[in-house]
Amino acid sequence: MMERRKVRVGIDVGGTFTDAAVIDNETYEVIEKMKIPTTHHDEDGVAKGIVQILNKILASRGILPDDVTFIAHGTTQATNALLEGDVAAVGIIGMGSGIDGLSARSESNPGDIELAPGKYLKTFHTYLDSKDLKDEQIEAVIDDLVKQGAEVIVASEAYSVDDPTNELRIVEIANRKGIYATGGHEISQLYGLKTRTRTAVVNASLIPKMMETANLTEKSVKNANIKSQLMIMRCDGGVMSIDEVRKRPILTMLSGLAAGVAGALMYEKISDGIFFEVGGTSVDISVIKNGKVMIKNAQVGGHRTYLQSLDVRTLGIAGGSMIKVSGGKITDVGPRSAHIAGKAYEAFAKTESIVNPKVKFVSPRQGDPAEYVILETENGEEYSYTLAGAANILGYIPEGDYAQGNKEAAVKAWEALAAYVGLSVEEAARAVMNIAIDKTMKTVNEMIEDYELDRSFVTLVGGGGSGAVLVPAMAERENLKSKIANNAPYVSTIGVALAMVKEQMERTVVNPTEEDIKRIRSEIVERIVKSGASEETVEVTIEIDSQKNILRAVATGSTELRSKDLGQVAMSDQEMAVIAAKSVDQPLETTKLSARSGRWSLFASEHVKKAFFGLIKKKSNSVSVLDREGVVRFKKANVHYTKLTKAQHGGLLSEFLDDNTIYSDANATIPKVFVFYKEKMLDLTGMQTKEQLMSILEIETEMLRGEDEMIVVAYQ
């Protein structure tokens, strides 16, 4: 009897379609993928579509419930709810006592929060002195807030991150009364009552709606007899268990955006790049640097929250973007799309349908100017002019691509538009493409600057159904490298199926001690295991931000033991040297493999600068560290490095650090340090003192044997 394949299932709920993909758990090959329209209007909402596509995709390949080892879905539900103001009203119980009580009263009261123009999250606020809190007081206050219209309760006390007892009491009493409730300390462990309360309130406003979907989806997975627990995509590209979603739905906000770039990174060997997930209506742009996706604090209604999400910037430019014409000239592309106007794309029409096309103007939504141009054929059919049409006419779409249309029909359709604006078809298409590129490059240039990327080393990566509509033309004009991601139209869904469990914790700590570090480390391991990770797979990174006094722990793990690495083919040293030289902009002949440990290869390139008529020579080196798949994970000029064993930690490492420390009258500035060993890259750049650095390294490497080797890189 043949052994059955174990599979991972990813489902991505988008605004237009719900997609699913089934992936082989061993080889990561995509076995099956499909799309169905998202079921917004069903009485069970989007959950209905998840059930339908799950049953359909498993049946199509005869996959048994027992063969599903991992199932996860990504959802735009939280993001859409916030954009549309479709959220629950929140009752806030602010607390404090003594001198802290004075500021706590106002800081725990954010008022109504504007989510989008004209859309508000309604809050009701009350304040309790937490000194001698009685249960009866709490009950009375909860009843009063509910009477005013609150559907969810948030308990927010000054310094609750140090002692959450009172917040937990309120949550428990509210739950006993059958009311959803949550405490500020559950969302963030950072000081800053104002931002913590606001983040907790936005989170709470999403709970009732997300709860319904979570319950329905979970039920359907159980009804399908799947034993594996349902995971949900987080905004930082990881997944968490559905129980965690019930407490912290805010973490799913923007998660649809995270999935695409996560999927692209699984297949593409990208060191530095910009990822575009191009759909029908909008494009989401994110940055990859040193093989990792860049993250920042998310904003809601213009206010900062303590929510770490991918730095994704969204523009109204995409495959279906309509074209604006005024004063006989092409003036703009987007933000409205053919979908919004309810028109078919000209590029997907049959050639014989486009008979005697005439230009016609429409306003897609009430209040839009009537400058969006469509065409009407002799028999009254209407089609929208689109960016996809321009890309097909100009020949940018590769054979067999998802966005490949009927070029002949597109050219025929554009003859009417071109005549109207007094250009040739080719010139009109080029004008439209240039406007789209200008608008997108404005954001791309900002991101390149924000993250200090080197243009000559950046690759533009196209994903989503319309990746090829925008990215190849942009790369060609701007003289940048580009590629279309593998399985681009399903890249988000694949990202969901391959995601890792992720957790993050931040504390406000001034000069953290070894004790503080050990504590946050064990707490995050406990939390990520609760979120569904198996303990043996968990990796923890500790960061110290001394300027903001933040101690941060980030943990990743997988839901079962992943013995396989994604990259099947290891790279040759020669291939790696080529990439390394390019990454630090040095000639190949001076770039040599200088150290290797675990999955890491360090290439160094020495260069000599002559000054003062060649009399003075300045030596410096550039270092590039690659993983076994050839992705550059670290690159920098003027770096010192050494290789040592765990046993040499004490003496040799101490000496190496002293050699690279800058001493002044006031203090000693230790270098920024990265350590590479086995599968791990350890970032110690936040450490303030040599003792801190040595003790964290000790904690992180306690499992290593004395003879295990590591590469240490230091720079000022």
PDB file of N, CA and C in Angstrom, residues 87-93 122-124 142 145-146 149-155 174 179-182 200-201 203-209:
ATOM      1  N   VAL A  87     -17.331  47.986  13.825  1.00  0.00           N
ATOM      2  CA  VAL A  87     -16.713  47.479  15.060  1.00  0.00           C
ATOM      3  C   VAL A  87     -17.673  47.640  16.234  1.00  0.00           C
ATOM      4  N   ALA A  88     -17.390  46.926  17.315  1.00  0.00           N
ATOM      5  CA  ALA A  88     -18.247  46.995  18.502  1.00  0.00           C
ATOM      6  C   ALA A  88     -17.881  48.221  19.350  1.00  0.00           C
ATOM      7  N   ALA A  89     -18.875  48.742  20.071  1.00  0.00           N
ATOM      8  CA  ALA A  89     -18.617  49.843  21.012  1.00  0.00           C
ATOM      9  C   ALA A  89     -17.912  49.279  22.244  1.00  0.00           C
ATOM     10  N   VAL A  90     -16.969  50.033  22.794  1.00  0.00           N
ATOM     11  CA  VAL A  90     -16.129  49.523  23.886  1.00  0.00           C
ATOM     12  C   VAL A  90     -16.321  50.353  25.160  1.00  0.00           C
ATOM     13  N   GLY A  91     -16.501  49.648  26.276  1.00  0.00           N
ATOM     14  CA  GLY A  91     -16.559  50.311  27.581  1.00  0.00           C
ATOM     15  C   GLY A  91     -15.212  50.175  28.259  1.00  0.00           C
ATOM     16  N   ILE A  92     -14.641  51.296  28.692  1.00  0.00           N
ATOM     17  CA  ILE A  92     -13.302  51.259  29.293  1.00  0.00           C
ATOM     18  C   ILE A  92     -13.405  51.523  30.790  1.00  0.00           C
ATOM     19  N   ILE A  93     -12.774  50.646  31.560  1.00  0.00           N
ATOM     20  CA  ILE A  93     -12.653  50.903  32.989  1.00  0.00           C
ATOM     21  C   ILE A  93     -11.197  51.258  33.259  1.00  0.00           C
ATOM     22  N   LYS A 122     -16.732  53.833  18.855  1.00  0.00           N
ATOM     23  CA  LYS A 122     -17.362  54.533  19.982  1.00  0.00           C
ATOM     24  C   LYS A 122     -16.847  53.953  21.305  1.00  0.00           C
ATOM     25  N   THR A 123     -16.453  54.816  22.244  1.00  0.00           N
ATOM     26  CA  THR A 123     -16.030  54.306  23.564  1.00  0.00           C
ATOM     27  C   THR A 123     -16.799  55.009  24.681  1.00  0.00           C
ATOM     28  N   PHE A 124     -16.993  54.292  25.785  1.00  0.00           N
ATOM     29  CA  PHE A 124     -17.576  54.860  27.008  1.00  0.00           C
ATOM     30  C   PHE A 124     -16.542  54.631  28.096  1.00  0.00           C
ATOM     31  N   ILE A 142     -19.631  47.803  35.334  1.00  0.00           N
ATOM     32  CA  ILE A 142     -19.819  47.041  34.088  1.00  0.00           C
ATOM     33  C   ILE A 142     -21.272  47.178  33.619  1.00  0.00           C
ATOM     34  N   LEU A 145     -21.837  50.572  32.035  1.00  0.00           N
ATOM     35  CA  LEU A 145     -21.236  50.710  30.695  1.00  0.00           C
ATOM     36  C   LEU A 145     -22.074  49.977  29.648  1.00  0.00           C
ATOM     37  N   VAL A 146     -22.571  48.788  30.026  1.00  0.00           N
ATOM     38  CA  VAL A 146     -23.386  48.006  29.083  1.00  0.00           C
ATOM     39  C   VAL A 146     -24.687  48.763  28.790  1.00  0.00           C
ATOM     40  N   GLY A 149     -24.315  51.195  26.200  1.00  0.00           N
ATOM     41  CA  GLY A 149     -24.157  50.679  24.831  1.00  0.00           C
ATOM     42  C   GLY A 149     -22.863  49.929  24.572  1.00  0.00           C
ATOM     43  N   ALA A 150     -22.035  49.715  25.616  1.00  0.00           N
ATOM     44  CA  ALA A 150     -20.767  48.999  25.415  1.00  0.00           C
ATOM     45  C   ALA A 150     -21.033  47.508  25.163  1.00  0.00           C
ATOM     46  N   GLU A 151     -20.340  46.953  24.161  1.00  0.00           N
ATOM     47  CA  GLU A 151     -20.504  45.519  23.863  1.00  0.00           C
ATOM     48  C   GLU A 151     -19.301  44.708  24.354  1.00  0.00           C
ATOM     49  N   VAL A 152     -18.188  45.397  24.600  1.00  0.00           N
ATOM     50  CA  VAL A 152     -16.965  44.739  25.070  1.00  0.00           C
ATOM     51  C   VAL A 152     -16.351  45.638  26.136  1.00  0.00           C
ATOM     52  N   ILE A 153     -15.719  45.029  27.146  1.00  0.00           N
ATOM     53  CA  ILE A 153     -15.107  45.806  28.224  1.00  0.00           C
ATOM     54  C   ILE A 153     -13.584  45.720  28.126  1.00  0.00           C
ATOM     55  N   VAL A 154     -12.931  46.879  28.309  1.00  0.00           N
ATOM     56  CA  VAL A 154     -11.471  46.903  28.418  1.00  0.00           C
ATOM     57  C   VAL A 154     -11.102  47.403  29.818  1.00  0.00           C
ATOM     58  N   ALA A 155     -10.262  46.632  30.521  1.00  0.00           N
ATOM     59  CA  ALA A 155      -9.760  47.060  31.824  1.00  0.00           C
ATOM     60  C   ALA A 155      -8.352  47.592  31.617  1.00  0.00           C
ATOM     61  N   ALA A 174     -16.624  40.261  34.207  1.00  0.00           N
ATOM     62  CA  ALA A 174     -17.363  40.518  32.963  1.00  0.00           C
ATOM     63  C   ALA A 174     -17.707  39.197  32.279  1.00  0.00           C
ATOM     64  N   ILE A 179     -20.079  38.718  29.168  1.00  0.00           N
ATOM     65  CA  ILE A 179     -19.643  39.864  28.353  1.00  0.00           C
ATOM     66  C   ILE A 179     -18.168  39.678  27.984  1.00  0.00           C
ATOM     67  N   TYR A 180     -17.825  39.938  26.720  1.00  0.00           N
ATOM     68  CA  TYR A 180     -16.427  39.868  26.291  1.00  0.00           C
ATOM     69  C   TYR A 180     -15.626  40.939  27.021  1.00  0.00           C
ATOM     70  N   ALA A 181     -14.427  40.589  27.465  1.00  0.00           N
ATOM     71  CA  ALA A 181     -13.595  41.587  28.139  1.00  0.00           C
ATOM     72  C   ALA A 181     -12.128  41.237  27.961  1.00  0.00           C
ATOM     73  N   THR A 182     -11.290  42.266  28.053  1.00  0.00           N
ATOM     74  CA  THR A 182      -9.861  42.035  27.897  1.00  0.00           C
ATOM     75  C   THR A 182      -9.104  43.110  28.680  1.00  0.00           C
ATOM     76  N   ALA A 200      -5.478  48.386  23.133  1.00  0.00           N
ATOM     77  CA  ALA A 200      -6.409  47.414  23.729  1.00  0.00           C
ATOM     78  C   ALA A 200      -7.845  47.684  23.284  1.00  0.00           C
ATOM     79  N   VAL A 201      -8.203  48.960  23.130  1.00  0.00           N
ATOM     80  CA  VAL A 201      -9.571  49.322  22.720  1.00  0.00           C
ATOM     81  C   VAL A 201      -9.824  48.900  21.267  1.00  0.00           C
ATOM     82  N   ASN A 203      -8.328  46.556  19.711  1.00  0.00           N
ATOM     83  CA  ASN A 203      -8.403  45.094  19.770  1.00  0.00           C
ATOM     84  C   ASN A 203      -9.790  44.635  20.211  1.00  0.00           C
ATOM     85  N   ALA A 204     -10.285  45.235  21.312  1.00  0.00           N
ATOM     86  CA  ALA A 204     -11.576  44.809  21.871  1.00  0.00           C
ATOM     87  C   ALA A 204     -12.719  45.031  20.891  1.00  0.00           C
ATOM     88  N   SER A 205     -12.640  46.127  20.125  1.00  0.00           N
ATOM     89  CA  SER A 205     -13.737  46.461  19.212  1.00  0.00           C
ATOM     90  C   SER A 205     -13.901  45.405  18.115  1.00  0.00           C
ATOM     91  N   LEU A 206     -12.856  44.610  17.900  1.00  0.00           N
ATOM     92  CA  LEU A 206     -12.894  43.577  16.852  1.00  0.00           C
ATOM     93  C   LEU A 206     -13.377  42.228  17.385  1.00  0.00           C
ATOM     94  N   ILE A 207     -13.397  42.080  18.731  1.00  0.00           N
ATOM     95  CA  ILE A 207     -13.625  40.746  19.308  1.00  0.00           C
ATOM     96  C   ILE A 207     -14.960  40.110  18.890  1.00  0.00           C
ATOM     97  N   PRO A 208     -16.117  40.796  19.061  1.00  0.00           N
ATOM     98  CA  PRO A 208     -17.377  40.102  18.780  1.00  0.00           C
ATOM     99  C   PRO A 208     -17.460  39.541  17.358  1.00  0.00           C
ATOM    100  N   LYS A 209     -17.085  40.369  16.390  1.00  0.00           N
ATOM    101  CA  LYS A 209     -17.164  39.965  14.987  1.00  0.00           C
ATOM    102  C   LYS A 209     -16.216  38.795  14.696  1.00  0.00           C
TER     103      LYS A 209
END
